[in-house]
Amino acid sequence: MDMQTSLLDRLFDSGLLIDTGVEGLYGRSGAFEDVIARFERLIDAFGGADGAEAMRFPPGMNRAHFETSGYMKSFPQLAGTVHSFCGGDADHMNLLQCMEVNGDWTKDQKATDIVLTPAACYPLYPTIAKRGRLPAKGGLYDLQSYCFRHEPSNDPARQQLFRMREYVCMGTQEHVTEFRQTWMDRGLEMMAKVGLDVTIDVANDPFFGRAGRMMANNQRDQNLKFELLIPVTSAAKPTACMSFNYHQDAFGAKWGLNLENGDVAHTACVGFGLERIALALFARHGMDIALWPAEVRKTLGYQD
Amino acid sequence: MKQKIRDILGKHGGLPVPVETLADDADLYAAGLSSFASVQVMLGIEEAFDVEFPDNLLNRKSFQSVDAITRAVSSLVGNAEAAE
Ligand SMILES: [Zn+2]
């Protein structure tokens, strides 16, 4: 705990992160953003030649698509919905009176058609399904979005609004599992180039409740999720900075994603936690980018 | 016990085929039991038999077949009923 607070304090003191008064909701300095931009260029250097189709969605998604995704079955505790005032003049008066006396003015807010995006790849599946069958060579997509997860914490590596860069692959089982393996190898190589010590380990998503215990065990038993871990706030409990997920044909069946021959597509996605990677760099090499090791600066394209 | 388990599978398993057509040792995942449905079956069994699956039984293997589920439930309710 203390170590986490102290990294967060050092980030605040150096101005890299900006306190908003809410745990896990931070502003970023220009220097912090620049590290993320440079690391994304490194990702491009490794993955750019694969010819992924780039798409950028805002950090909110269609609520109907969110409902179809089944996210509430697995992670109800993490979801964030967007609610708005939808009343008339009288309701407005009541709202203001309620706020005046510090009452709970949010209870009459109505759900909108927008839910905060929980993972960068979520808006992709319905988009691709709408196009019809996948091309013969399968599909490869490049995504980046702010994502929301409701888990307030003073661990700077656990933010409520953070960016995830993803590559998503759709195709046969062999195709998508090979894609996943390629990125595990690339992940190790990339992190070595920026001077970070990493391990890759089997992992599970934070499924909710007792049913979630079983889903987590199933996911581990089947090696469906791996994480690339880097020490950020603790050497003993390193932070997941990349994840490598094989969904089998679950998303393919759910969204009606089909191969050229009509078979249900298998899917896999690889995610980079961009803030976490930046934080790992600051934790490892210090708050002053000018003092980072020459090799690391060179890899990220800083001029000497 | 097996019949009760089969009833729960029929109700919560979401299987594309009737449970009666499956042998006791048939692979339920091969028959179409999804990961999520297996969790619903687990919760249904806990309620029906008034048991709680410990962490070491909360996995795919425990729900692989009617036989496997029977073994898991038997280990939780004690041997007397398992002899049925
Ligand atoms: Zn994803």
XYZ file of N, CA, C and O in Angstrom, chain A residues 7-130:
496
model
N 4.450 5.850 -5.170
C 4.609 6.034 -6.624
C 3.597 7.072 -7.112
O 3.937 7.960 -7.895
N 2.366 6.960 -6.627
C 1.339 7.922 -7.030
C 1.751 9.338 -6.612
O 1.632 10.289 -7.394
N 2.269 9.475 -5.398
C 2.715 10.798 -4.931
C 3.841 11.344 -5.796
O 3.867 12.529 -6.130
N 4.773 10.464 -6.163
C 5.881 10.924 -7.009
C 5.371 11.365 -8.379
O 5.863 12.327 -8.962
N 4.352 10.655 -8.889
C 3.771 11.021 -10.189
C 3.060 12.374 -10.087
O 3.180 13.211 -10.989
N 2.341 12.573 -8.982
C 1.680 13.875 -8.762
C 2.733 14.976 -8.611
O 2.638 16.039 -9.217
N 3.750 14.706 -7.763
C 4.774 15.730 -7.476
C 5.501 16.149 -8.744
O 5.836 17.320 -8.919
N 5.751 15.178 -9.626
C 6.484 15.502 -10.848
C 5.556 16.076 -11.918
O 6.013 16.481 -12.977
N 4.264 16.086 -11.634
C 3.301 16.658 -12.587
C 2.917 15.708 -13.716
O 2.159 16.082 -14.609
N 3.427 14.485 -13.688
C 3.116 13.535 -14.766
C 1.640 13.157 -14.740
O 0.994 13.056 -15.776
N 1.115 12.900 -13.532
C -0.324 12.682 -13.371
C -0.895 13.846 -12.572
O -0.208 14.443 -11.742
N -2.164 14.150 -12.821
C -2.822 15.292 -12.183
C -4.003 14.793 -11.364
O -4.899 14.115 -11.887
N -3.969 15.106 -10.088
C -5.003 14.688 -9.143
C -6.339 15.355 -9.476
O -6.390 16.551 -9.729
N -7.425 14.554 -9.495
C -8.757 15.143 -9.722
C -9.614 15.051 -8.468
O -10.759 15.506 -8.464
N -9.096 14.407 -7.429
C -9.894 14.191 -6.231
C -10.628 12.864 -6.242
O -11.259 12.493 -5.251
N -10.570 12.130 -7.362
C -11.197 10.804 -7.432
C -10.106 9.778 -7.695
O -9.285 9.952 -8.607
N -10.089 8.701 -6.885
C -9.088 7.652 -7.084
C -9.260 7.006 -8.454
O -10.365 6.618 -8.837
N -8.169 6.893 -9.172
C -8.212 6.220 -10.469
C -8.668 7.098 -11.614
O -8.840 6.604 -12.725
N -8.871 8.400 -11.353
C -9.270 9.346 -12.408
C -8.253 10.481 -12.413
O -8.277 11.332 -11.514
N -7.342 10.456 -13.394
C -6.235 11.396 -13.366
C -6.090 12.134 -14.683
O -6.385 11.599 -15.748
N -5.581 13.370 -14.573
C -5.115 14.059 -15.761
C -3.699 13.591 -16.073
O -3.033 12.983 -15.247
N -3.260 13.838 -17.312
C -1.919 13.440 -17.730
C -1.183 14.671 -18.258
O -1.776 15.496 -18.962
N 0.114 14.744 -17.974
C 0.905 15.864 -18.503
C 1.265 15.592 -19.957
O 1.136 14.469 -20.456
N 1.757 16.632 -20.617
C 2.228 16.470 -21.987
C 3.323 15.428 -22.095
O 3.340 14.626 -23.042
N 4.223 15.408 -21.114
C 5.334 14.447 -21.153
C 4.817 13.011 -21.033
O 5.293 12.093 -21.709
N 3.810 12.822 -20.164
C 3.218 11.488 -19.990
C 2.555 11.037 -21.297
O 2.750 9.902 -21.756
N 1.785 11.959 -21.885
C 1.110 11.631 -23.143
C 2.118 11.313 -24.249
O 1.885 10.432 -25.084
N 3.227 12.035 -24.235
C 4.246 11.824 -25.258
C 4.856 10.421 -25.148
O 5.127 9.780 -26.157
N 5.035 9.941 -23.915
C 5.551 8.580 -23.734
C 4.575 7.575 -24.355
O 4.971 6.642 -25.060
N 3.287 7.788 -24.106
C 2.280 6.867 -24.657
C 2.281 6.925 -26.187
O 2.257 5.892 -26.864
N 2.356 8.146 -26.726
C 2.376 8.285 -28.199
C 3.590 7.567 -28.779
O 3.489 6.876 -29.804
N 4.739 7.722 -28.130
C 5.956 7.078 -28.633
C 5.862 5.558 -28.505
O 6.314 4.830 -29.382
N 5.284 5.092 -27.410
C 5.158 3.636 -27.282
C 4.189 3.093 -28.326
O 4.408 2.013 -28.881
N 3.152 3.848 -28.634
C 2.233 3.398 -29.694
C 2.941 3.313 -31.044
O 2.635 2.439 -31.853
N 3.896 4.218 -31.263
C 4.660 4.135 -32.513
C 5.526 2.878 -32.528
O 5.728 2.263 -33.575
N 6.017 2.479 -31.343
C 6.777 1.233 -31.253
C 5.856 0.037 -31.573
O 6.256 -0.904 -32.265
N 4.628 0.096 -31.073
C 3.652 -0.962 -31.396
C 3.451 -1.005 -32.914
O 3.462 -2.081 -33.532
N 3.285 0.178 -33.518
C 3.109 0.252 -34.978
C 4.303 -0.367 -35.695
O 4.147 -1.044 -36.713
N 5.510 -0.106 -35.153
C 6.710 -0.629 -35.805
C 6.713 -2.155 -35.807
O 7.187 -2.789 -36.749
N 6.164 -2.753 -34.750
C 6.118 -4.218 -34.672
C 4.933 -4.792 -35.451
O 5.039 -5.851 -36.055
N 3.786 -4.100 -35.390
C 2.578 -4.697 -35.965
C 2.111 -4.079 -37.269
O 1.219 -4.622 -37.921
N 2.715 -2.958 -37.640
C 2.220 -2.196 -38.779
C 2.183 -2.966 -40.085
O 1.269 -2.794 -40.897
N 3.194 -3.834 -40.288
C 3.296 -4.542 -41.565
C 2.235 -5.638 -41.713
O 2.070 -6.200 -42.797
N 1.511 -5.931 -40.624
C 0.497 -6.997 -40.696
C -0.746 -6.565 -41.472
O -1.576 -7.403 -41.819
N -0.873 -5.256 -41.691
C -1.991 -4.768 -42.497
C -3.327 -4.760 -41.789
O -4.371 -4.948 -42.416
N -3.321 -4.518 -40.472
C -4.590 -4.455 -39.739
C -5.402 -3.245 -40.197
O -4.847 -2.200 -40.528
N -6.710 -3.387 -40.188
C -7.596 -2.257 -40.481
C -7.772 -1.452 -39.196
O -8.234 -1.974 -38.184
N -7.378 -0.171 -39.234
C -7.486 0.661 -38.030
C -8.877 1.256 -37.911
O -9.475 1.681 -38.905
N -9.395 1.248 -36.679
C -10.674 1.899 -36.378
C -10.546 2.520 -35.001
O -9.920 1.954 -34.121
N -11.154 3.700 -34.822
C -11.147 4.326 -33.504
C -12.571 4.642 -33.090
O -13.293 5.328 -33.810
N -12.982 4.097 -31.967
C -14.308 4.379 -31.423
C -14.155 5.289 -30.207
O -13.153 5.216 -29.504
N -15.155 6.119 -29.934
C -15.113 6.912 -28.705
C -15.273 5.989 -27.491
O -15.606 4.811 -27.653
N -15.058 6.519 -26.285
C -15.088 5.636 -25.104
C -16.488 5.259 -24.635
O -16.659 4.837 -23.506
N -17.474 5.408 -25.481
C -18.821 4.950 -25.159
C -19.298 4.027 -26.257
O -18.918 4.201 -27.419
N -20.107 3.028 -25.895
C -20.607 2.101 -26.919
C -22.131 2.008 -26.855
O -22.753 2.388 -25.860
N -22.709 1.501 -27.927
C -24.146 1.279 -28.047
C -24.625 0.364 -26.909
O -24.136 -0.749 -26.764
N -25.573 0.833 -26.118
C -26.020 0.042 -24.967
C -26.586 -1.313 -25.399
O -26.399 -2.318 -24.702
N -27.274 -1.361 -26.536
C -27.829 -2.639 -27.016
C -26.690 -3.632 -27.286
O -26.800 -4.824 -26.963
N -25.596 -3.150 -27.865
C -24.457 -4.033 -28.125
C -23.816 -4.489 -26.809
O -23.413 -5.640 -26.668
N -23.745 -3.570 -25.875
C -23.198 -3.913 -24.547
C -24.041 -5.018 -23.918
O -23.513 -5.974 -23.346
N -25.372 -4.896 -24.044
C -26.262 -5.908 -23.455
C -26.041 -7.263 -24.130
O -25.930 -8.293 -23.466
N -25.946 -7.266 -25.456
C -25.720 -8.524 -26.181
C -24.380 -9.154 -25.796
O -24.248 -10.375 -25.773
N -23.405 -8.321 -25.484
C -22.059 -8.851 -25.193
C -22.050 -9.766 -23.971
O -21.151 -10.587 -23.817
N -23.041 -9.644 -23.101
C -23.058 -10.469 -21.898
C -22.134 -9.956 -20.806
O -21.871 -10.662 -19.829
N -21.653 -8.720 -20.949
C -20.703 -8.187 -19.961
C -21.276 -8.225 -18.546
O -20.559 -8.511 -17.589
N -22.597 -7.957 -18.428
C -23.203 -7.919 -17.091
C -23.281 -9.296 -16.444
O -23.416 -9.394 -15.230
N -23.208 -10.366 -17.250
C -23.170 -11.705 -16.668
C -21.852 -11.918 -15.931
O -21.804 -12.595 -14.908
N -20.794 -11.357 -16.478
C -19.464 -11.679 -15.965
C -18.851 -10.597 -15.084
O -18.156 -10.898 -14.126
N -19.090 -9.319 -15.434
C -18.387 -8.230 -14.739
C -19.328 -7.083 -14.350
O -19.039 -5.922 -14.636
N -20.465 -7.390 -13.697
C -21.407 -6.303 -13.377
C -20.761 -5.218 -12.517
O -21.132 -4.052 -12.606
N -19.782 -5.621 -11.712
C -19.169 -4.692 -10.756
C -18.280 -3.656 -11.426
O -17.937 -2.642 -10.816
N -17.886 -3.902 -12.680
C -16.936 -3.009 -13.348
C -17.601 -2.046 -14.324
O -16.984 -1.073 -14.760
N -18.843 -2.321 -14.683
C -19.485 -1.569 -15.765
C -19.870 -0.159 -15.332
O -20.160 0.095 -14.162
N -19.877 0.744 -16.294
C -20.349 2.108 -16.066
C -21.344 2.490 -17.138
O -21.071 2.355 -18.328
N -22.527 2.960 -16.711
C -23.560 3.345 -17.675
C -23.658 4.872 -17.688
O -23.339 5.525 -16.702
N -24.114 5.428 -18.801
C -24.272 6.878 -18.898
C -25.744 7.227 -18.702
O -26.604 6.733 -19.434
N -26.010 8.015 -17.684
C -27.377 8.450 -17.383
C -27.478 9.961 -17.559
O -26.522 10.685 -17.300
N -28.661 10.443 -17.963
C -28.861 11.877 -18.162
C -30.207 12.328 -17.611
O -31.110 11.509 -17.405
N -30.297 13.626 -17.427
C -31.567 14.236 -17.025
C -32.496 14.277 -18.232
O -32.126 14.792 -19.287
N -33.700 13.726 -18.090
C -34.615 13.669 -19.230
C -35.974 14.265 -18.889
O -36.971 13.987 -19.553
N -36.045 15.058 -17.822
C -37.338 15.556 -17.366
C -37.737 16.887 -17.967
O -37.091 17.404 -18.878
N -38.814 17.468 -17.424
C -39.304 18.778 -17.869
C -38.965 19.860 -16.854
O -38.098 19.655 -15.984
N -39.655 21.000 -16.953
C -39.369 22.139 -16.079
C -39.555 21.810 -14.598
O -38.728 22.180 -13.767
N -40.663 21.125 -14.291
C -40.939 20.806 -12.888
C -39.853 19.873 -12.336
O -39.379 20.048 -11.208
N -39.462 18.903 -13.158
C -38.408 17.971 -12.733
C -37.095 18.724 -12.522
O -36.317 18.407 -11.620
N -36.860 19.720 -13.373
C -35.643 20.518 -13.251
C -35.624 21.266 -11.920
O -34.601 21.297 -11.231
N -36.785 21.834 -11.553
C -36.893 22.531 -10.271
C -36.575 21.579 -9.120
O -35.807 21.908 -8.211
N -37.170 20.396 -9.186
C -36.931 19.396 -8.135
C -35.457 19.024 -8.069
O -34.887 18.866 -6.987
N -34.863 18.887 -9.241
C -33.452 18.520 -9.321
C -32.594 19.574 -8.606
O -31.752 19.247 -7.767
N -32.854 20.837 -8.926
C -32.039 21.909 -8.343
C -32.248 22.012 -6.833
O -31.301 22.231 -6.083
N -33.530 21.831 -6.426
C -33.801 21.862 -4.975
C -33.072 20.731 -4.266
O -32.505 20.908 -3.193
N -33.085 19.581 -4.894
C -32.412 18.411 -4.327
C -30.903 18.668 -4.199
O -30.285 18.377 -3.173
N -30.311 19.263 -5.235
C -28.873 19.562 -5.209
C -28.557 20.612 -4.152
O -27.520 20.556 -3.499
N -29.481 21.566 -4.008
C -29.312 22.653 -3.050
C -29.108 22.111 -1.633
O -28.299 22.639 -0.873
N -29.845 21.050 -1.305
C -29.756 20.498 0.057
C -28.859 19.267 0.103
O -28.941 18.458 1.020
N -28.010 19.119 -0.932
C -27.080 17.987 -1.008
C -27.799 16.647 -0.971
O -27.310 15.680 -0.394
N -28.999 16.576 -1.582
C -29.723 15.308 -1.671
C -29.170 14.459 -2.801
O -28.256 14.885 -3.516
N -29.723 13.257 -2.963
C -29.252 12.369 -4.042
C -29.960 12.749 -5.341
O -30.981 12.176 -5.702
N -29.394 13.733 -6.052
C -30.013 14.227 -7.284
C -29.861 13.248 -8.437
O -30.531 13.363 -9.453
N -29.003 12.214 -8.291
C -28.742 11.305 -9.415
C -29.803 10.224 -9.557
O -29.873 9.562 -10.582
N -30.648 10.047 -8.540
C -31.540 8.878 -8.555
C -32.607 8.965 -9.645
O -33.150 7.950 -10.051
N -32.920 10.162 -10.137
C -33.916 10.280 -11.201
C -33.298 10.391 -12.593
O -34.007 10.580 -13.585
N -31.981 10.307 -12.670
C -31.326 10.326 -13.977
C -31.742 9.072 -14.750
O -31.857 7.989 -14.179
N -31.938 9.214 -16.062
C -32.394 8.079 -16.884
C -31.252 7.532 -17.746
O -30.421 8.299 -18.241
N -31.285 6.211 -17.931
C -30.251 5.579 -18.746
C -30.330 6.092 -20.181
O -31.416 6.216 -20.745
N -29.176 6.393 -20.766
C -29.120 6.768 -22.179
C -28.799 5.522 -22.999
O -28.684 4.420 -22.457
N -28.631 5.706 -24.301
C -28.290 4.575 -25.173
C -26.788 4.290 -25.163
O -26.311 3.495 -25.968
N -26.056 4.948 -24.259
C -24.599 4.804 -24.260
C -24.114 4.188 -22.949
O -24.563 4.554 -21.866
N -23.200 3.234 -23.076
C -22.518 2.619 -21.939
C -21.031 2.874 -22.135
O -20.542 2.879 -23.279
N -20.309 3.113 -21.060
C -18.866 3.337 -21.188
C -18.196 2.056 -21.691
O -18.516 0.958 -21.226
N -17.286 2.206 -22.621
C -16.626 1.056 -23.239
C -15.769 0.320 -22.208
O -14.899 0.930 -21.595
N -16.008 -0.989 -22.003
C -15.234 -1.707 -20.997
C -13.909 -2.267 -21.541
O -12.988 -2.514 -20.770
N -13.823 -2.474 -22.847
C -12.580 -2.941 -23.483
C -12.624 -2.462 -24.917
O -13.691 -2.424 -25.538
N -11.452 -2.108 -25.450
C -11.403 -1.439 -26.758
C -12.046 -2.267 -27.860
O -12.564 -1.729 -28.832
N -12.059 -3.597 -27.705
C -12.541 -4.441 -28.800
C -14.065 -4.608 -28.806
O -14.626 -5.122 -29.770
N -14.766 -4.183 -27.741
C -16.196 -4.466 -27.659
C -17.032 -3.876 -28.804
O -17.938 -4.538 -29.290
N -16.767 -2.616 -29.229
C -17.594 -2.094 -30.333
C -17.283 -2.753 -31.680
O -18.039 -2.597 -32.636
N -16.171 -3.494 -31.747
C -15.742 -4.044 -33.035
C -16.621 -5.191 -33.525
O -16.990 -5.241 -34.701
N -16.966 -6.123 -32.631
C -17.616 -7.369 -33.069
C -18.928 -7.121 -33.813
O -19.127 -7.659 -34.910
N -19.856 -6.286 -33.247
C -21.090 -6.026 -34.012
C -20.825 -5.286 -35.322
O -21.551 -5.483 -36.297
N -19.782 -4.441 -35.323
C -19.442 -3.703 -36.545
C -19.040 -4.664 -37.659
O -19.481 -4.546 -38.805
N -18.209 -5.650 -37.321
C -17.729 -6.602 -38.330
C -18.850 -7.563 -38.730
O -18.999 -7.918 -39.898
N -19.673 -7.957 -37.741
C -20.767 -8.892 -38.045
C -21.712 -8.282 -39.079
O -22.228 -8.976 -39.953
N -21.927 -6.971 -38.991
C -22.851 -6.281 -39.896
C -22.372 -6.329 -41.346
O -23.170 -6.208 -42.276
